[in-house]
Coordinates of C-alpha atoms and ligand atoms in Angstrom, one line a residue:
X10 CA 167.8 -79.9 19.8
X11 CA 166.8 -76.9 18.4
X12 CA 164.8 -75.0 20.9
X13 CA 163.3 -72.1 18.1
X14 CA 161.4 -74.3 15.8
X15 CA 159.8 -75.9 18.9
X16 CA 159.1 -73.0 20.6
X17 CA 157.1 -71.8 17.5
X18 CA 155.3 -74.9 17.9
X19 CA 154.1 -74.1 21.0
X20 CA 153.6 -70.5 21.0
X21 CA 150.7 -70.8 18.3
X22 CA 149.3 -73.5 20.1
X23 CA 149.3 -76.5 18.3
X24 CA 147.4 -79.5 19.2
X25 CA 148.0 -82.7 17.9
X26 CA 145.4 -83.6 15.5
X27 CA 142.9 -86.8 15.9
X28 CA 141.6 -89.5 18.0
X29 CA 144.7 -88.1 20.8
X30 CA 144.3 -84.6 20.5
X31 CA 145.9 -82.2 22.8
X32 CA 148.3 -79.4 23.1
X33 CA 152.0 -80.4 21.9
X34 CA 153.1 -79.0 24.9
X35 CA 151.9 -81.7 26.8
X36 CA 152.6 -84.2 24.3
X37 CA 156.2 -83.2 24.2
X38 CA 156.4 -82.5 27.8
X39 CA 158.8 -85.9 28.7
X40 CA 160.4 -85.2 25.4
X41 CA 161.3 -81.8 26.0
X42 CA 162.6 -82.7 29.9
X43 CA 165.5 -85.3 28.4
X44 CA 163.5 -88.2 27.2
X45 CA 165.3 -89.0 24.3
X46 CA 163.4 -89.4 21.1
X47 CA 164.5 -92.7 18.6
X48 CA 161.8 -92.6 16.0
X49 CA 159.6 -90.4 14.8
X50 CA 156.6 -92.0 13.6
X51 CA 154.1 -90.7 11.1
X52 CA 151.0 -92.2 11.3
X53 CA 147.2 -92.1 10.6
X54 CA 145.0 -92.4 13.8
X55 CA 143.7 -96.7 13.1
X56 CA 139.8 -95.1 13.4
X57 CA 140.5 -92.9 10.8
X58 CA 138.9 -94.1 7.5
X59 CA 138.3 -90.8 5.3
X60 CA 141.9 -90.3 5.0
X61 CA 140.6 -86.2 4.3
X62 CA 144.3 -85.2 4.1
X63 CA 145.3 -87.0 1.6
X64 CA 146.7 -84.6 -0.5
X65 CA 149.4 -84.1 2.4
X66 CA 151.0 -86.9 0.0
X67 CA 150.4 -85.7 -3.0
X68 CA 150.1 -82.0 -4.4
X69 CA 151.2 -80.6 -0.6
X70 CA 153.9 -83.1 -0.1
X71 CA 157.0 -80.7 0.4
X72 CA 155.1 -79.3 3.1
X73 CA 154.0 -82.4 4.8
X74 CA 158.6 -83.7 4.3
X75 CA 159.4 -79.9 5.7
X76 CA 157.1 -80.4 8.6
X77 CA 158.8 -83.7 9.1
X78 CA 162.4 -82.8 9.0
X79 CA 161.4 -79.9 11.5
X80 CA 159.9 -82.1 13.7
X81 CA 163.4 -84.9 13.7
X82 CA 165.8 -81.7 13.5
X83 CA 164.5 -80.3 16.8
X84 CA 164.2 -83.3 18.7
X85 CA 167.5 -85.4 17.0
X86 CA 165.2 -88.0 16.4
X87 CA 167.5 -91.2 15.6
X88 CA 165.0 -92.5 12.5
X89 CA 162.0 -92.1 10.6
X90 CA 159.1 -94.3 9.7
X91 CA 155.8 -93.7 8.0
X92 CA 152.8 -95.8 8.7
X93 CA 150.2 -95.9 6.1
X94 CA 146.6 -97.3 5.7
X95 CA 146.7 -100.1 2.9
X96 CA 144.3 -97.8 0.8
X97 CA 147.3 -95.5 0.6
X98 CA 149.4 -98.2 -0.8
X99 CA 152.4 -96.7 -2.5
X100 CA 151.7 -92.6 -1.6
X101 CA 154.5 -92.0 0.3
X102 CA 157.5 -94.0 -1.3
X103 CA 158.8 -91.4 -2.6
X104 CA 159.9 -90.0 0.7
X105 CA 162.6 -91.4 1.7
X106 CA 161.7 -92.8 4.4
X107 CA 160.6 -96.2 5.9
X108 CA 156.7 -96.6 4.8
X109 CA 154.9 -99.2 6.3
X110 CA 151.4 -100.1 5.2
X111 CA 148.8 -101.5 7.2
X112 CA 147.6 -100.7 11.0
X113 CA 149.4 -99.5 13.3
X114 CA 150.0 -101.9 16.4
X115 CA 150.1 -99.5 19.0
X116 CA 151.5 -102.5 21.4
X117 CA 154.9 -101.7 19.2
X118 CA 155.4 -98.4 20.1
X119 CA 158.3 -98.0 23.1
X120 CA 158.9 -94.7 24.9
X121 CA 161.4 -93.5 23.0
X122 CA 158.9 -93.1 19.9
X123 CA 157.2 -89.6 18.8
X124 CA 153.8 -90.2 17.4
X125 CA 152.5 -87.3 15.0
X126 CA 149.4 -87.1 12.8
X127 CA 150.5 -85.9 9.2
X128 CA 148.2 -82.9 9.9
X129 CA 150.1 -82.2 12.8
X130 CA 153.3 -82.2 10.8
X131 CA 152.0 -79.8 8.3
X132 CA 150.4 -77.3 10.9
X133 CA 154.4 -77.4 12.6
X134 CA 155.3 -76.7 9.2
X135 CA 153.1 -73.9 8.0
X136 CA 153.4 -72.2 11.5
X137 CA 157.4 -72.5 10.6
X138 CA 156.6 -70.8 7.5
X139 CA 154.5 -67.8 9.0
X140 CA 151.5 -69.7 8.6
X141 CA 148.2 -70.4 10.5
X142 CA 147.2 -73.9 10.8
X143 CA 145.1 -75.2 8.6
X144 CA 142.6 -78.4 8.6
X145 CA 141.5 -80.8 5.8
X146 CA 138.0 -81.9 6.5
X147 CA 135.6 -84.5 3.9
X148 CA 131.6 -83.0 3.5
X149 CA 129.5 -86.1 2.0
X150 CA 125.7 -86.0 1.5
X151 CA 124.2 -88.9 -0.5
X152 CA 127.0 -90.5 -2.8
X153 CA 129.1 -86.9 -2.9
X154 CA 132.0 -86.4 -1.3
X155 CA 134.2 -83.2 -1.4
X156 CA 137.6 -82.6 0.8
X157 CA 138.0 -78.9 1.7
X158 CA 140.8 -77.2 3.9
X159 CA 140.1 -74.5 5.7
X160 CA 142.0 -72.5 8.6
X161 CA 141.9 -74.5 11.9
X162 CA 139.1 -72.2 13.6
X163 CA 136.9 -72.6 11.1
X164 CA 133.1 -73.6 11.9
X165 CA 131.6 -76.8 10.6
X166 CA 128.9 -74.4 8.8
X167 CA 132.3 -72.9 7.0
X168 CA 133.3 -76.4 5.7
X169 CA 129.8 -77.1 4.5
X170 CA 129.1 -73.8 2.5
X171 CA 133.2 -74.3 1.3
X172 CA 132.2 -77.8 -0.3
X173 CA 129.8 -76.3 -1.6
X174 CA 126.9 -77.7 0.6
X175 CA 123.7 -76.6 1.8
X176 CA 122.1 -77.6 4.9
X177 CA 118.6 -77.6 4.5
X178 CA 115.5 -78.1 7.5
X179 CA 115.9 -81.7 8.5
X180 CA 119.1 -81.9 7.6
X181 CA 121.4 -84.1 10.5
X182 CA 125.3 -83.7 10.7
X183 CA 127.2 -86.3 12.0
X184 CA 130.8 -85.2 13.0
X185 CA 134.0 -87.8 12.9
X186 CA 135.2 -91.0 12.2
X187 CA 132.5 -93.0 13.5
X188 CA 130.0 -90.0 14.1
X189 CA 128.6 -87.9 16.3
X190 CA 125.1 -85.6 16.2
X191 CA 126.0 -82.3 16.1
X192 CA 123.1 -79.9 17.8
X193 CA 121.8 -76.7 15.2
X194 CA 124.2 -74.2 17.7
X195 CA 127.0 -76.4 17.4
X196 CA 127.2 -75.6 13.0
X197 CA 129.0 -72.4 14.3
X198 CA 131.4 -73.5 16.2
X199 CA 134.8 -74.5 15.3
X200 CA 134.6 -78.4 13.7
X201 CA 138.1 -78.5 15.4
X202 CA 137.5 -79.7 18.6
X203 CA 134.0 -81.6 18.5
X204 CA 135.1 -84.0 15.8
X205 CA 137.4 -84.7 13.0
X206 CA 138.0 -84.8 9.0
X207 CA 134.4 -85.7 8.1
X208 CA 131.1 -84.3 8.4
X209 CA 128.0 -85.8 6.9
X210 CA 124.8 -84.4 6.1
X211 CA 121.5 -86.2 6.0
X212 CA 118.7 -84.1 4.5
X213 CA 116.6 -87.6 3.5
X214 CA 115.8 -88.0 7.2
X215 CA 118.7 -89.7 9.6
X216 CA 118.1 -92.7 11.7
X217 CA 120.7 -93.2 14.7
X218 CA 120.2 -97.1 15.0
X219 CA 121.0 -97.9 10.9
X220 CA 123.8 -95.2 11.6
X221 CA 125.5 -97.1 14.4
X222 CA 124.6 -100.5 12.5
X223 CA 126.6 -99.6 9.6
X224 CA 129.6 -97.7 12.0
X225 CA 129.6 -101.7 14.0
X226 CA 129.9 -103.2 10.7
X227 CA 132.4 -101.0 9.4
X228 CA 134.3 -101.5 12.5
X229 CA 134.4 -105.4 13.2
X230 CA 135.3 -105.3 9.4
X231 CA 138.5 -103.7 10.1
X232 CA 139.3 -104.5 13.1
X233 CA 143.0 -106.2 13.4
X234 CA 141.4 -108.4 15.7
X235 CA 144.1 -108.2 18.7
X236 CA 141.5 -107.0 21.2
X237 CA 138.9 -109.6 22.1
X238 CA 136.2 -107.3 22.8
X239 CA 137.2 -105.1 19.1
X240 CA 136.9 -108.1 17.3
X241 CA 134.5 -109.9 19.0
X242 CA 132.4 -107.0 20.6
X243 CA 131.7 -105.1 17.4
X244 CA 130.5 -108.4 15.3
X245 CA 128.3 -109.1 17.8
X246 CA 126.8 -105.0 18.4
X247 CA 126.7 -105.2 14.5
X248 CA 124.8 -108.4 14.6
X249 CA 122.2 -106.9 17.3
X250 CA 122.1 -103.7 15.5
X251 CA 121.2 -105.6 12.3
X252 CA 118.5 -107.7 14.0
X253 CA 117.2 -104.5 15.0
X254 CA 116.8 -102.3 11.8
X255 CA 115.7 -105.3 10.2
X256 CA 112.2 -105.6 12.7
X257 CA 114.4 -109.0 14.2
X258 CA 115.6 -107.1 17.6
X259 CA 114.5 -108.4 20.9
X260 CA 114.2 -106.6 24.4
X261 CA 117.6 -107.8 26.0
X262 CA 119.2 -106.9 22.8
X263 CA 119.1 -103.0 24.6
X264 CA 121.1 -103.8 27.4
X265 CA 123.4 -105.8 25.7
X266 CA 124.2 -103.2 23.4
X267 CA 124.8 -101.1 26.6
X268 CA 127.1 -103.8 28.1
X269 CA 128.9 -104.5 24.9
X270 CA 129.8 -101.0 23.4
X271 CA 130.9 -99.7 27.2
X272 CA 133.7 -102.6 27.6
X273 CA 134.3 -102.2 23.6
X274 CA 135.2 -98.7 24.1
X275 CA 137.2 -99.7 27.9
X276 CA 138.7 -102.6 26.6
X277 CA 140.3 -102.4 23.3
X278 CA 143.7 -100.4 22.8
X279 CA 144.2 -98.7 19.6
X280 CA 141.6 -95.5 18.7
X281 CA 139.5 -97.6 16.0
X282 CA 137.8 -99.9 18.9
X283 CA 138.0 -97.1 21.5
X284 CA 136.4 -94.3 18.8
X285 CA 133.9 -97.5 17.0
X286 CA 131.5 -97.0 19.9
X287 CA 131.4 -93.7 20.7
X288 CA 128.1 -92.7 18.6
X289 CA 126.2 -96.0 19.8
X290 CA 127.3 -95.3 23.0
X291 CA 125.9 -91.9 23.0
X292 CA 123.0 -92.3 20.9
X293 CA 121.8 -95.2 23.3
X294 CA 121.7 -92.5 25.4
X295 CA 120.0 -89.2 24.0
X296 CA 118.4 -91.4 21.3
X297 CA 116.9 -94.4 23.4
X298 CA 113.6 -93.8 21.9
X299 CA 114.8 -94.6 18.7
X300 CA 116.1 -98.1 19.9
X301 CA 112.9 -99.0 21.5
X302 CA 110.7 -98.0 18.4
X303 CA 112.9 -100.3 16.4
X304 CA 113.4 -103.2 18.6
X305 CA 110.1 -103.4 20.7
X306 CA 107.7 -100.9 18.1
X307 CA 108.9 -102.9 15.1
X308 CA 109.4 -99.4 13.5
X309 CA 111.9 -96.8 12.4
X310 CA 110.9 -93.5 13.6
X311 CA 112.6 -91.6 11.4
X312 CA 111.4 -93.3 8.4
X313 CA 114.5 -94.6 7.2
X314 CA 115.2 -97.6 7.7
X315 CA 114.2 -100.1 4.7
X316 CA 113.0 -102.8 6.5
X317 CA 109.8 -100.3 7.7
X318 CA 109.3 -98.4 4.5
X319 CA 108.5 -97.8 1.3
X320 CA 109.6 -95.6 -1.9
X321 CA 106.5 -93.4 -2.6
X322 CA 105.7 -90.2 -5.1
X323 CA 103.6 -87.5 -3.2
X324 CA 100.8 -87.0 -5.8
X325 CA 100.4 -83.6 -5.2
X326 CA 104.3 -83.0 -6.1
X327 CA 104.8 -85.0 -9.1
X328 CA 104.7 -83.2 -12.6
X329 CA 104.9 -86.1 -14.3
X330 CA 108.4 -85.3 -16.4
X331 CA 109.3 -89.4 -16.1
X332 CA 113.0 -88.6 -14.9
X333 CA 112.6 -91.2 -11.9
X334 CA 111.1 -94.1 -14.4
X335 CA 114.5 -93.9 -16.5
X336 CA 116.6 -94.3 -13.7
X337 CA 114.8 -97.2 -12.1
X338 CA 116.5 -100.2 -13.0
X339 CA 114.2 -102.7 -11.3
X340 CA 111.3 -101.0 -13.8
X341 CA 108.9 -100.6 -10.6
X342 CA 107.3 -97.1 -11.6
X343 CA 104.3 -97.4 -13.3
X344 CA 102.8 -94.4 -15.5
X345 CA 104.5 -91.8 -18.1
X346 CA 105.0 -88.3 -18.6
X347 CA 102.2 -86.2 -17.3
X348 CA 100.2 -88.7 -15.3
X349 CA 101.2 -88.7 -11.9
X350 CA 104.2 -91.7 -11.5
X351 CA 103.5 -94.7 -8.6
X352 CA 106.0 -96.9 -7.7
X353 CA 105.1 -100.8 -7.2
X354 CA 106.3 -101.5 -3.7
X355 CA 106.4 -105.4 -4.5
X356 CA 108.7 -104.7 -7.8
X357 CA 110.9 -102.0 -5.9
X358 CA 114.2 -102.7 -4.6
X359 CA 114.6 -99.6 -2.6
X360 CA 117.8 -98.6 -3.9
X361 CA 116.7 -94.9 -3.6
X362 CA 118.2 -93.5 -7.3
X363 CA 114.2 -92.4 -8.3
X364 CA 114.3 -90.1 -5.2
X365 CA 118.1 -88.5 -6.0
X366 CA 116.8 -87.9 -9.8
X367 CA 113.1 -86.1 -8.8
X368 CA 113.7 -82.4 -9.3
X369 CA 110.2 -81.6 -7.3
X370 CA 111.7 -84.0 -4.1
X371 CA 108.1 -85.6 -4.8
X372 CA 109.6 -89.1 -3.8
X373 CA 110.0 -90.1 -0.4
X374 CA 110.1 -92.5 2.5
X375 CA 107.0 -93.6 4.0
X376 CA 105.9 -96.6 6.6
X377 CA 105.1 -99.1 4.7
X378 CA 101.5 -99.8 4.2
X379 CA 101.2 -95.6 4.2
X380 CA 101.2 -94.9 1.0
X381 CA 99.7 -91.3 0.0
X382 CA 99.3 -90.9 -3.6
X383 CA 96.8 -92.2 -6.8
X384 CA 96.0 -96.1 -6.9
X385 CA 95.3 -96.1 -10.8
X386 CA 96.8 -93.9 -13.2
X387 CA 96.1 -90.5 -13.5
X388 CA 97.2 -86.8 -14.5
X389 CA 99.2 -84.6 -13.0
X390 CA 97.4 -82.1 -10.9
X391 CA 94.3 -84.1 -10.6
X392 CA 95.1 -86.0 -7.4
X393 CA 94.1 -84.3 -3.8
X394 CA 94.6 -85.9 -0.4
X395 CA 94.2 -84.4 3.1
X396 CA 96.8 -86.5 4.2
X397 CA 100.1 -85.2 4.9
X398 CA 104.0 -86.4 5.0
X399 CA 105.1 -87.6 8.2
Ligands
SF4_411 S1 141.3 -101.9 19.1 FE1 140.7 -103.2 17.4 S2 142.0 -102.5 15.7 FE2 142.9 -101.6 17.5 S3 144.5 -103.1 18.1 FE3 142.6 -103.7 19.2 S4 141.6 -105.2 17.8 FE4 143.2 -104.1 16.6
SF4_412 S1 113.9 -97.0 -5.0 FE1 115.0 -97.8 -6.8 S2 113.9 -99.7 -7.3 FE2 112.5 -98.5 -6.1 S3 111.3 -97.2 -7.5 FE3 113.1 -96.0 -6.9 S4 114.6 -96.3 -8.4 FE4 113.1 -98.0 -8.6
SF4_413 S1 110.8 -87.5 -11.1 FE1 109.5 -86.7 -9.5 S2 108.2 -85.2 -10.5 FE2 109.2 -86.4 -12.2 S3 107.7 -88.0 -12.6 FE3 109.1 -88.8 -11.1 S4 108.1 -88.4 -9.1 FE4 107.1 -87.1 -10.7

């Protein structure tokens, strides 16, 4: 054992990274009393689907190998072996190692294996070096994606503004694998620590139910399908969830969803069941007004959901330049340049490209059967309402 490099380790104060974070001083603890260690094992956290630090295993790969020979040389690990999400088929056979692709099946893992995060690996690694530790995070907002990597402390506002990002009024972040609402104070604080790898921002409006409906779906999609309530649980909050963004929800559908995402979260054994319900369960919670508007009002509150809205042009916004009628495919907006564009809610699919492309954000969400906005063609400037956006 070499006592130095692990001493590093813990002097800066490493944590492990992901769905198990804590200090390495605890996680080695048995290690470090005479347990000995067989395997090292590299491996992705099963919840974790944004795969931000990629580029551990490809441009920063001699850090991630010298973080991992650190790690075996100070423990006298017996073995190696790399476990890789199938989307990352192929990135680390270059290593030398064993690389297994796939899940990991945490029922496998004996006492005598040493779980680390890749992140964690490079952090040992860069603090070897002289280094602070340093994060990879993903920022998305609509279809744009951008991975950054910042020093650890650094606030989730600091990952935003370094992708390149602007949060602007209205705007919801969502922290995490599965997600969680950050609050307005919570942008300055370290990401570190309130959630992981991904944050995403929402400046068309953000409704918690369709957010936890597509996080269910997502989950009983991959879901291994060991754990009853992971398999069968999340198809069956997904299929409520659906029901419900859809106008289909019914009153016991509510405490079901209580009943089910508690003993999915108790129940299943890896972090992709455990971390899967973490949002709903919150957000059932601190958001239950938005599960009754949908399942017993018949109505997304936040003006999001598809099922309870329409694509419409604010009349009073439009200019009439005609860049949302050449990117609508389903050819359902009416009028040309200059007149004030309307979109034929029977002909629209609701896809939402006309609203990316408008440079005056003049299209937007509305309940349907709210239109505001001209009912026969006419010219820009000429159309005045006293009604406003909602
Ligand atoms: S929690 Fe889900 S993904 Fe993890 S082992 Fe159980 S069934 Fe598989
Ligand atoms: S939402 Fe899609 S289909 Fe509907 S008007 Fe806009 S671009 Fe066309
Ligand atoms: S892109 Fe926006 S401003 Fe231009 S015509 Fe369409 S709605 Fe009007």
């Amino acid at each position: 054992m070499k006592p130095e490099l692990i001493q590093k380790a813990l002097d800066a104060g490493l944590y492990e990274y992901g769905h198990h974070a804590r200090p390495l001083a605890q996680k080695w603890e048995p290690f470090l009393e005479g347990r000995p260690v067989k395997r090292l094992v590299v491996a992705y956290d099963n919840a974790d689907y944004t795969f931000a630090s990629q580029p551990l295993f490809t441009e920063e790969k001699a850090l991630l190998l010298s973080g991992i020979r650190a790690v075996q040389e100070a423990f006298d690990a017996e073995g190696v072996e790399i476990f890789l999400p199938e989307k990352m088929q192929g990135l680390a056979d270059g290593f030398g190692y064993p690389v297994r692709y796939g899940k990991v099946d945490v029922r496998e893992l004996g006492e005598g294996d040493l779980l680390h995060h890749p992140e964690t690996l490079a952090n040992i690694a860069r603090v070897q070096a002289g280094q602070g530790p340093m994060l990879y995070a993903q920022v998305a907002q609509g279809g744009t994606e951008k991975t950054v990597c910042l020093p650890l402390e650094s606030t989730v506002g600091g990952f935003i503004q370094a992708a390149g990002m602007a949060i602007e009024e209205g705007t919801v972040v969502a922290g995490g694998w599965f997600g969680r609402m950050l609050t307005p104070a919570q942008l300055s604080q370290p990401l570190y620590g309130l959630a992981n790898c991904r944050i995403e921002l929402f400046p068309q409006g953000f409704c918690p139910v369709s957010f936890a409906q597509e996080g269910s779906a997502h989950a009983a999609a991959e879901s291994c399908g060991h754990c009853t309530f992971c398999r069968e649980g999340n198809y069956q909050i997904s299929r409520f969830l659906k029901n419900a963004v859809t106008g289909h929800g019914t009153e016991e559908d509510i405490p079901w969803l209580h009943t089910l995402s508690e003993a999915v979260g108790e129940e299943s054994v890896c972090s992709l069941g455990q971390e899967s319900v973490r949002f709903l369960r919150e957000a059932l919670v601190s958001e239950s007004k938005s599960f009754d508007a949908h399942i017993r009002g018949k109505r997304c509150d936040k003006d999001v959901c598809q099922a309870f809205t329409d694509y419409a042009v604010d009349g009073s916004l439009c200019v009439g330049c005609d860049k949302c009628r050449s990117v609508c495919e389903a050819g359902a907006i009416e009028d040309g340049p200059g007149f004030i564009h309307r979109i034929d809610v029977f002909e629209c699919v609701k896809c939402g490209k006309c609203a990316a492309a408008c440079p005056e954000k003049a299209i937007y969400r509305v309940r349907v059967g709210r239109l505001i906005g001209p009912t026969k063609a006419t010219k820009v400037g000429r159309f005045r309402t006293s009604r406003k956006r909602y």
